[in-house]
GROMACS .gro file of C-alpha atoms in nm:
model
  238
    1MET     CA    1   0.594   0.722  -1.284
    2GLU     CA    2   0.920   0.602  -1.439
    3SER     CA    3   0.971   0.235  -1.355
    4ALA     CA    4   1.304   0.149  -1.197
    5LYS     CA    5   1.307  -0.171  -1.403
    6VAL     CA    6   1.414   0.021  -1.713
    7LEU     CA    7   1.721   0.166  -1.544
    8ASN     CA    8   2.065   0.014  -1.514
    9LYS     CA    9   2.202  -0.013  -1.164
   10LEU     CA   10   2.376   0.316  -1.092
   11LEU     CA   11   2.584   0.207  -0.797
   12LYS     CA   12   2.706  -0.146  -0.850
   13GLU     CA   13   2.874  -0.349  -0.580
   14ALA     CA   14   3.208  -0.180  -0.517
   15PRO     CA   15   3.521  -0.366  -0.401
   16LYS     CA   16   3.582  -0.328  -0.029
   17ASP     CA   17   3.780  -0.016   0.063
   18SER     CA   18   3.746   0.124  -0.290
   19LYS     CA   19   3.632   0.482  -0.341
   20GLY     CA   20   3.266   0.515  -0.246
   21SER     CA   21   3.225   0.155  -0.124
   22LYS     CA   22   3.149   0.267   0.231
   23GLU     CA   23   2.896   0.526   0.116
   24ILE     CA   24   2.726   0.280  -0.120
   25GLU     CA   25   2.692   0.025   0.159
   26GLU     CA   26   2.551   0.290   0.393
   27LEU     CA   27   2.298   0.384   0.126
   28ARG     CA   28   2.185   0.024   0.086
   29ASN     CA   29   2.157  -0.020   0.461
   30LEU     CA   30   1.949   0.296   0.488
   31ILE     CA   31   1.715   0.181   0.210
   32ILE     CA   32   1.667  -0.157   0.380
   33GLU     CA   33   1.621   0.001   0.723
   34LEU     CA   34   1.353   0.243   0.604
   35MET     CA   35   1.176   0.048   0.331
   36LYS     CA   36   1.156  -0.307   0.469
   37PRO     CA   37   0.913  -0.215   0.751
   38ARG     CA   38   0.707  -0.014   0.502
   39LEU     CA   39   0.675  -0.309   0.267
   40GLY     CA   40   0.559  -0.520   0.561
   41GLN     CA   41   0.283  -0.271   0.640
   42LEU     CA   42   0.175  -0.247   0.277
   43LEU     CA   43   0.171  -0.626   0.252
   44GLN     CA   44  -0.069  -0.655   0.546
   45ILE     CA   45  -0.307  -0.413   0.374
   46LEU     CA   46  -0.286  -0.611   0.050
   47LYS     CA   47  -0.366  -0.931   0.238
   48THR     CA   48  -0.696  -0.785   0.353
   49ARG     CA   49  -1.000  -0.945   0.191
   50MET     CA   50  -1.358  -0.823   0.172
   51ILE     CA   51  -1.621  -1.097   0.181
   52ALA     CA   52  -1.997  -1.108   0.220
   53SER     CA   53  -2.109  -1.228   0.563
   54THR     CA   54  -2.425  -1.421   0.650
   55ARG     CA   55  -2.648  -1.406   0.954
   56ASP     CA   56  -2.545  -1.658   1.215
   57GLU     CA   57  -2.820  -1.913   1.277
   58PHE     CA   58  -2.808  -1.839   1.650
   59GLN     CA   59  -2.834  -1.463   1.606
   60ASP     CA   60  -3.150  -1.289   1.718
   61GLU     CA   61  -3.365  -1.238   1.409
   62ASN     CA   62  -3.489  -0.908   1.550
   63GLU     CA   63  -3.139  -0.770   1.590
   64ASP     CA   64  -3.033  -0.514   1.333
   65TRP     CA   65  -2.776  -0.680   1.106
   66TRP     CA   66  -2.557  -0.438   0.918
   67PRO     CA   67  -2.324  -0.404   0.735
   68ASP     CA   68  -2.337  -0.746   0.569
   69TYR     CA   69  -1.970  -0.780   0.480
   70GLU     CA   70  -1.644  -0.828   0.667
   71LEU     CA   71  -1.283  -0.727   0.614
   72LEU     CA   72  -1.059  -1.022   0.695
   73SER     CA   73  -0.690  -1.028   0.777
   74ALA     CA   74  -0.435  -1.271   0.633
   75ASP     CA   75  -0.544  -1.541   0.879
   76TRP     CA   76  -0.908  -1.490   0.777
   77ARG     CA   77  -1.017  -1.314   1.094
   78ALA     CA   78  -1.243  -1.011   1.093
   79PHE     CA   79  -1.031  -0.729   1.231
   80THR     CA   80  -1.158  -0.391   1.115
   81ASP     CA   81  -1.408  -0.202   0.901
   82MET     CA   82  -1.346   0.018   0.599
   83ASN     CA   83  -1.291   0.320   0.820
   84GLY     CA   84  -1.023   0.129   1.010
   85LEU     CA   85  -0.855   0.012   0.689
   86LEU     CA   86  -0.827   0.369   0.563
   87VAL     CA   87  -0.676   0.481   0.893
   88CYS     CA   88  -0.437   0.184   0.882
   89THR     CA   89  -0.330   0.293   0.534
   90GLN     CA   90  -0.269   0.649   0.650
   91ASN     CA   91  -0.050   0.516   0.932
   92ALA     CA   92   0.149   0.305   0.685
   93LEU     CA   93   0.210   0.612   0.468
   94LYS     CA   94   0.291   0.849   0.753
   95GLY     CA   95   0.653   0.966   0.738
   96LEU     CA   96   0.722   0.787   0.408
   97PRO     CA   97   0.786   1.108   0.207
   98GLY     CA   98   1.047   1.207   0.467
   99ASP     CA   99   1.211   0.864   0.443
  100LEU     CA  100   1.229   0.893   0.066
  101LYS     CA  101   1.380   1.240   0.095
  102ALA     CA  102   1.646   1.106   0.333
  103ILE     CA  103   1.729   0.828   0.086
  104GLY     CA  104   1.753   1.085  -0.193
  105GLU     CA  105   2.003   1.292   0.005
  106LYS     CA  106   2.208   0.982   0.088
  107PHE     CA  107   2.202   0.877  -0.277
  108ASP     CA  108   2.326   1.218  -0.388
  109TYR     CA  109   2.617   1.199  -0.143
  110ALA     CA  110   2.708   0.839  -0.231
  111TYR     CA  111   2.696   0.923  -0.601
  112SER     CA  112   2.927   1.222  -0.557
  113VAL     CA  113   3.183   1.007  -0.374
  114ALA     CA  114   3.161   0.698  -0.596
  115LYS     CA  115   3.151   0.891  -0.924
  116PRO     CA  116   3.347   1.213  -0.863
  117ILE     CA  117   3.418   1.263  -1.234
  118THR     CA  118   3.050   1.279  -1.329
  119ALA     CA  119   2.932   1.432  -1.001
  120ARG     CA  120   2.936   1.785  -1.140
  121ASN     CA  121   2.772   1.688  -1.468
  122LYS     CA  122   2.504   1.445  -1.358
  123THR     CA  123   2.407   1.169  -1.601
  124LYS     CA  124   2.061   1.099  -1.738
  125ASN     CA  125   2.025   0.796  -1.511
  126TYR     CA  126   2.106   1.009  -1.208
  127PHE     CA  127   1.822   1.247  -1.285
  128LEU     CA  128   1.587   0.956  -1.355
  129VAL     CA  129   1.647   0.824  -1.004
  130VAL     CA  130   1.595   1.169  -0.854
  131GLU     CA  131   1.270   1.203  -1.047
  132LEU     CA  132   1.166   0.853  -0.939
  133ILE     CA  133   1.209   0.947  -0.573
  134GLU     CA  134   1.014   1.270  -0.625
  135ASP     CA  135   0.738   1.082  -0.808
  136MET     CA  136   0.707   0.834  -0.521
  137GLU     CA  137   0.688   1.122  -0.272
  138ASP     CA  138   0.406   1.280  -0.475
  139PHE     CA  139   0.229   0.945  -0.510
  140VAL     CA  140   0.233   0.888  -0.134
  141THR     CA  141   0.118   1.244  -0.059
  142HIS     CA  142  -0.174   1.217  -0.301
  143LEU     CA  143  -0.271   0.873  -0.171
  144SER     CA  144  -0.273   1.000   0.187
  145ARG     CA  145  -0.495   1.291   0.085
  146LEU     CA  146  -0.725   1.051  -0.098
  147CYS     CA  147  -0.761   0.845   0.220
  148SER     CA  148  -0.858   1.158   0.414
  149LYS     CA  149  -1.112   1.252   0.147
  150ASN     CA  150  -1.262   0.902   0.148
  151LEU     CA  151  -1.281   0.902   0.528
  152ASP     CA  152  -1.479   1.227   0.525
  153GLU     CA  153  -1.716   1.109   0.251
  154ARG     CA  154  -1.770   0.773   0.416
  155ARG     CA  155  -1.839   0.932   0.753
  156ASP     CA  156  -2.122   1.137   0.603
  157LEU     CA  157  -2.273   0.836   0.425
  158TYR     CA  158  -2.236   0.607   0.726
  159ASP     CA  159  -2.382   0.857   0.974
  160LEU     CA  160  -2.686   0.911   0.753
  161ALA     CA  161  -2.743   0.536   0.706
  162SER     CA  162  -2.705   0.478   1.081
  163ILE     CA  163  -2.973   0.736   1.154
  164THR     CA  164  -3.227   0.650   0.885
  165LYS     CA  165  -3.161   0.273   0.872
  166ASP     CA  166  -3.293   0.307   0.518
  167THR     CA  167  -3.198   0.026   0.278
  168GLY     CA  168  -3.111   0.274   0.004
  169ASP     CA  169  -2.876   0.469   0.232
  170ARG     CA  170  -2.711   0.147   0.346
  171ILE     CA  171  -2.658   0.032  -0.012
  172LYS     CA  172  -2.483   0.364  -0.082
  173VAL     CA  173  -2.238   0.288   0.199
  174LYS     CA  174  -2.179  -0.064   0.070
  175VAL     CA  175  -2.120   0.052  -0.288
  176PHE     CA  176  -1.886   0.324  -0.163
  177ASP     CA  177  -1.692   0.075   0.051
  178GLU     CA  178  -1.654  -0.170  -0.238
  179ARG     CA  179  -1.529   0.103  -0.469
  180ILE     CA  180  -1.272   0.250  -0.232
  181PHE     CA  181  -1.157  -0.098  -0.124
  182VAL     CA  182  -1.070  -0.190  -0.483
  183GLN     CA  183  -0.918   0.154  -0.539
  184LEU     CA  184  -0.709   0.131  -0.223
  185GLN     CA  185  -0.579  -0.218  -0.298
  186SER     CA  186  -0.479  -0.110  -0.649
  187ARG     CA  187  -0.292   0.199  -0.527
  188ILE     CA  188  -0.114   0.009  -0.249
  189ALA     CA  189  -0.011  -0.266  -0.493
  190SER     CA  190   0.135  -0.003  -0.726
  191LEU     CA  191   0.324   0.167  -0.443
  192ARG     CA  192   0.461  -0.165  -0.323
  193ASN     CA  193   0.587  -0.246  -0.672
  194TYR     CA  194   0.747   0.098  -0.709
  195ILE     CA  195   0.932   0.056  -0.380
  196ARG     CA  196   1.050  -0.296  -0.464
  197ASP     CA  197   1.174  -0.185  -0.807
  198PHE     CA  198   1.350   0.113  -0.653
  199CYS     CA  199   1.523  -0.103  -0.393
  200ALA     CA  200   1.630  -0.352  -0.661
  201LEU     CA  201   1.794  -0.063  -0.845
  202PHE     CA  202   2.046  -0.042  -0.561
  203ASP     CA  203   2.072  -0.417  -0.496
  204ALA     CA  204   1.893  -0.360  -0.165
  205HIS     CA  205   1.733  -0.701  -0.118
  206LEU     CA  206   1.412  -0.692   0.084
  207GLU     CA  207   1.272  -1.034  -0.002
  208SER     CA  208   1.125  -1.234   0.284
  209GLU     CA  209   0.943  -1.564   0.325
  210GLU     CA  210   0.622  -1.372   0.387
  211GLU     CA  211   0.664  -1.184   0.058
  212ASP     CA  212   0.718  -1.510  -0.132
  213GLU     CA  213   0.412  -1.670   0.028
  214PHE     CA  214   0.201  -1.370  -0.063
  215GLU     CA  215   0.306  -1.390  -0.428
  216THR     CA  216   0.202  -1.756  -0.440
  217LEU     CA  217  -0.126  -1.685  -0.265
  218ASP     CA  218  -0.194  -1.391  -0.494
  219MET     CA  219  -0.157  -1.605  -0.806
  220LEU     CA  220  -0.379  -1.885  -0.675
  221ALA     CA  221  -0.647  -1.670  -0.515
  222LYS     CA  222  -0.979  -1.647  -0.694
  223PRO     CA  223  -1.100  -1.297  -0.788
  224GLN     CA  224  -1.317  -1.131  -0.525
  225GLY     CA  225  -1.672  -1.112  -0.655
  226PRO     CA  226  -1.912  -0.827  -0.579
  227LEU     CA  227  -2.096  -0.832  -0.250
  228ALA     CA  228  -2.456  -0.945  -0.246
  229THR     CA  229  -2.708  -0.665  -0.296
  230GLY     CA  230  -3.082  -0.643  -0.330
  231THR     CA  231  -3.245  -0.982  -0.386
  232ASN     CA  232  -2.917  -1.169  -0.344
  233ALA     CA  233  -2.865  -1.006  -0.006
  234ASP     CA  234  -3.211  -1.115   0.106
  235LYS     CA  235  -3.139  -1.472  -0.003
  236ALA     CA  236  -2.809  -1.471   0.184
  237ARG     CA  237  -2.985  -1.376   0.504
  238THR     CA  238  -3.250  -1.648   0.490
   0.00000   0.00000   0.00000
């Protein structure tokens, strides 16, 4: 995907009441209106952490204890499982291709008004932006399909492990969850960066205090290690 960082701003701030100034402002407002809530949803997913959990000392030793990890929200509270995180991601992506298409149409109109001389013979940068929007649409569509695929695969693994209660089947679920968690976080981080770069291209500022805090936390956070398996898992439970 072409990064918006390599592009010059196509529609710079226009003097008030100049040709295209109204359309450019409407375009920026539309980008902020549609993308700011999306970035908030993506940020919440990125704040999710997977950590190994240990048996509470007051828990009944005979009670079945599985799975032995938790997904924690930004305030370090357990709030969902991997199935729920995938569904949450699908909800965050729902309607995004349509939003991007609407922005593309608004951009085309604003460009034709602000740059009437080059409107008929579009510049290279114009087509780069159009391709960027199309690439983001494709990225979101493929990511949504990947979530559906992972949900189906996980359901089969989880149902089998729930029935057999076999350690090997449970480990398969854990390994699968770890893999798709890392995969999901990576894809969401990429999408978030694409959207932020795209918005910056039009001087549509979406920065917030929460975004700044996340950047600081992200730099200071220690890498998430693998969950305990096998012997380590047994030690964690004793």
